[in-house]
PDB file of C-alpha atoms in Angstrom:
ATOM      1  CA  MET R   1      -0.027   0.013  -0.035  1.00 54.00           C
ATOM      2  CA  LYS R   2       2.509   2.534  -1.217  1.00 64.00           C
ATOM      3  CA  GLU R   3       0.236   5.517  -1.024  1.00 74.00           C
ATOM      4  CA  HIS R   4      -0.299   4.885   2.669  1.00 83.00           C
ATOM      5  CA  ALA R   5       3.367   3.873   3.277  1.00 94.00           C
ATOM      6  CA  LEU R   6       2.217   0.586   4.865  1.00 95.00           C
ATOM      7  CA  GLY R   7       3.905  -2.776   4.478  1.00 96.00           C
ATOM      8  CA  LEU R   8       2.628  -6.298   5.309  1.00 96.00           C
ATOM      9  CA  LEU R   9       5.177  -8.854   6.575  1.00 96.00           C
ATOM     10  CA  GLY R  10       4.615 -12.509   6.003  1.00 93.00           C
ATOM     11  CA  TYR R  11       6.819 -15.508   6.642  1.00 92.00           C
ATOM     12  CA  GLY R  12       6.904 -19.280   6.761  1.00 89.00           C
ATOM     13  CA  ILE R  13       9.628 -21.761   7.581  1.00 88.00           C
ATOM     14  CA  ALA R  14       9.978 -25.545   7.421  1.00 89.00           C
ATOM     15  CA  ARG R  15       9.102 -27.279  10.677  1.00 87.00           C
ATOM     16  CA  GLN R  16      12.587 -28.789  11.067  1.00 89.00           C
ATOM     17  CA  LEU R  17      14.056 -25.273  11.198  1.00 87.00           C
ATOM     18  CA  TRP R  18      11.686 -23.940  13.897  1.00 83.00           C
ATOM     19  CA  GLY R  19      13.398 -22.508  17.017  1.00 85.00           C
ATOM     20  CA  LYS R  20      16.694 -21.767  15.380  1.00 88.00           C
ATOM     21  CA  GLY R  21      16.209 -17.969  15.269  1.00 89.00           C
ATOM     22  CA  MET R  22      16.135 -17.744  11.495  1.00 92.00           C
ATOM     23  CA  THR R  23      12.649 -16.223  11.232  1.00 93.00           C
ATOM     24  CA  PRO R  24      13.292 -13.257  13.574  1.00 94.00           C
ATOM     25  CA  GLU R  25      16.674 -12.627  11.919  1.00 94.00           C
ATOM     26  CA  ALA R  26      15.228 -12.586   8.382  1.00 94.00           C
ATOM     27  CA  ALA R  27      12.157 -10.594   9.383  1.00 96.00           C
ATOM     28  CA  ARG R  28      14.308  -8.017  11.148  1.00 96.00           C
ATOM     29  CA  ALA R  29      16.232  -7.519   7.938  1.00 96.00           C
ATOM     30  CA  VAL R  30      13.035  -7.151   5.878  1.00 96.00           C
ATOM     31  CA  ILE R  31      11.530  -4.652   8.340  1.00 97.00           C
ATOM     32  CA  GLY R  32      14.744  -2.557   8.369  1.00 96.00           C
ATOM     33  CA  TYR R  33      14.711  -2.552   4.539  1.00 96.00           C
ATOM     34  CA  GLY R  34      11.073  -1.502   4.495  1.00 96.00           C
ATOM     35  CA  PHE R  35      11.672   1.512   6.727  1.00 96.00           C
ATOM     36  CA  GLN R  36      15.090   2.547   5.529  1.00 95.00           C
ATOM     37  CA  SER R  37      14.912   1.888   1.774  1.00 95.00           C
ATOM     38  CA  ARG R  38      11.175   1.901   0.948  1.00 95.00           C
ATOM     39  CA  GLY R  39      10.046   4.757   3.179  1.00 95.00           C
ATOM     40  CA  LEU R  40       7.388   2.850   4.936  1.00 96.00           C
ATOM     41  CA  GLU R  41       5.790   4.336   8.071  1.00 97.00           C
ATOM     42  CA  LYS R  42       4.233   1.122   9.435  1.00 97.00           C
ATOM     43  CA  ILE R  43       4.651  -2.602   8.954  1.00 98.00           C
ATOM     44  CA  ALA R  44       1.972  -5.122  10.011  1.00 97.00           C
ATOM     45  CA  ALA R  45       1.763  -8.897  10.217  1.00 97.00           C
ATOM     46  CA  THR R  46      -0.946 -11.367  11.022  1.00 96.00           C
ATOM     47  CA  ALA R  47      -1.060 -14.900  12.355  1.00 94.00           C
ATOM     48  CA  ASP R  48      -3.552 -17.611  13.293  1.00 92.00           C
ATOM     49  CA  LEU R  49      -4.413 -16.918  16.912  1.00 93.00           C
ATOM     50  CA  ARG R  50      -3.402 -20.452  17.866  1.00 92.00           C
ATOM     51  CA  ASN R  51       0.072 -20.003  16.381  1.00 90.00           C
ATOM     52  CA  GLU R  52       1.816 -18.771  19.483  1.00 92.00           C
ATOM     53  CA  ARG R  53       5.259 -19.227  17.920  1.00 91.00           C
ATOM     54  CA  SER R  54       4.385 -16.824  15.177  1.00 93.00           C
ATOM     55  CA  TRP R  55       3.115 -14.073  17.426  1.00 91.00           C
ATOM     56  CA  ARG R  56       6.078 -14.544  19.727  1.00 93.00           C
ATOM     57  CA  VAL R  57       8.345 -13.822  16.665  1.00 95.00           C
ATOM     58  CA  MET R  58       6.362 -10.599  16.068  1.00 96.00           C
ATOM     59  CA  GLU R  59       6.775  -9.567  19.699  1.00 96.00           C
ATOM     60  CA  LYS R  60      10.577 -10.260  19.445  1.00 94.00           C
ATOM     61  CA  LEU R  61      10.627  -7.826  16.541  1.00 95.00           C
ATOM     62  CA  GLY R  62       9.083  -5.109  18.677  1.00 96.00           C
ATOM     63  CA  MET R  63       5.669  -5.319  17.110  1.00 97.00           C
ATOM     64  CA  GLN R  64       2.647  -4.627  19.226  1.00 97.00           C
ATOM     65  CA  ARG R  65      -0.575  -6.624  19.143  1.00 98.00           C
ATOM     66  CA  GLU R  66      -3.196  -4.368  17.584  1.00 97.00           C
ATOM     67  CA  GLY R  67      -6.190  -6.612  17.444  1.00 97.00           C
ATOM     68  CA  LEU R  68      -8.013  -9.791  17.139  1.00 97.00           C
ATOM     69  CA  LEU R  69      -9.977 -10.522  13.887  1.00 95.00           C
ATOM     70  CA  ARG R  70     -12.601 -13.052  14.803  1.00 96.00           C
ATOM     71  CA  SER R  71     -13.382 -15.802  12.309  1.00 96.00           C
ATOM     72  CA  GLN R  72     -11.106 -14.009   9.800  1.00 94.00           C
ATOM     73  CA  ILE R  73      -9.481 -16.751   7.790  1.00 90.00           C
ATOM     74  CA  ILE R  74     -10.101 -20.262   6.523  1.00 92.00           C
ATOM     75  CA  LEU R  75      -7.143 -22.538   6.873  1.00 86.00           C
ATOM     76  CA  ARG R  76      -7.283 -26.218   5.955  1.00 89.00           C
ATOM     77  CA  GLY R  77     -11.052 -25.912   5.724  1.00 94.00           C
ATOM     78  CA  GLU R  78     -11.437 -24.486   9.238  1.00 93.00           C
ATOM     79  CA  ARG R  79     -12.444 -20.915  10.038  1.00 95.00           C
ATOM     80  CA  MET R  80     -10.018 -19.303  12.446  1.00 94.00           C
ATOM     81  CA  ASP R  81      -9.324 -16.136  14.400  1.00 96.00           C
ATOM     82  CA  GLU R  82      -6.372 -14.082  13.420  1.00 96.00           C
ATOM     83  CA  VAL R  83      -4.201 -11.697  15.460  1.00 97.00           C
ATOM     84  CA  THR R  84      -2.670  -8.597  13.946  1.00 97.00           C
ATOM     85  CA  TYR R  85       0.540  -6.920  15.002  1.00 98.00           C
ATOM     86  CA  GLY R  86       2.292  -3.756  13.845  1.00 98.00           C
ATOM     87  CA  VAL R  87       5.338  -1.622  14.372  1.00 98.00           C
ATOM     88  CA  LEU R  88       5.713   2.065  13.473  1.00 97.00           C
ATOM     89  CA  ARG R  89       8.855   3.595  11.962  1.00 97.00           C
ATOM     90  CA  GLU R  90       9.607   5.612  15.096  1.00 96.00           C
ATOM     91  CA  GLU R  91       9.199   2.622  17.360  1.00 96.00           C
ATOM     92  CA  TRP R  92      11.636   0.574  15.160  1.00 96.00           C
ATOM     93  CA  GLU R  93      14.095   3.409  15.106  1.00 94.00           C
ATOM     94  CA  GLN R  94      14.019   3.729  18.960  1.00 93.00           C
ATOM     95  CA  GLN R  95      14.622   0.070  19.530  1.00 90.00           C
ATOM     96  CA  SER R  96      17.413  -0.032  16.948  1.00 73.00           C
ATOM     97  CA  CYS R  97      19.468   2.558  18.858  1.00 60.00           C
TER      98      CYS R  97
END
């Protein structure tokens, strides 16, 4: 959403690589690029509410939980709630100092 200077972060990683710190490291680089090189003002991400590992990654990145979207997505034929997180440019810059 270039006219609004918003980015949406998404990620996925093979199960055998979970817990090795790769996702936060890669996501941190993407977020930095979005703010520094693309001029974004906010970056958001969503996850299945039950996927605690994913929202813990977002929290490690300094993202704040912004809301719960009830019955938002269908995954594997099942309707699920989704959480949304976001980080603002100024928050990112403060934590990067």
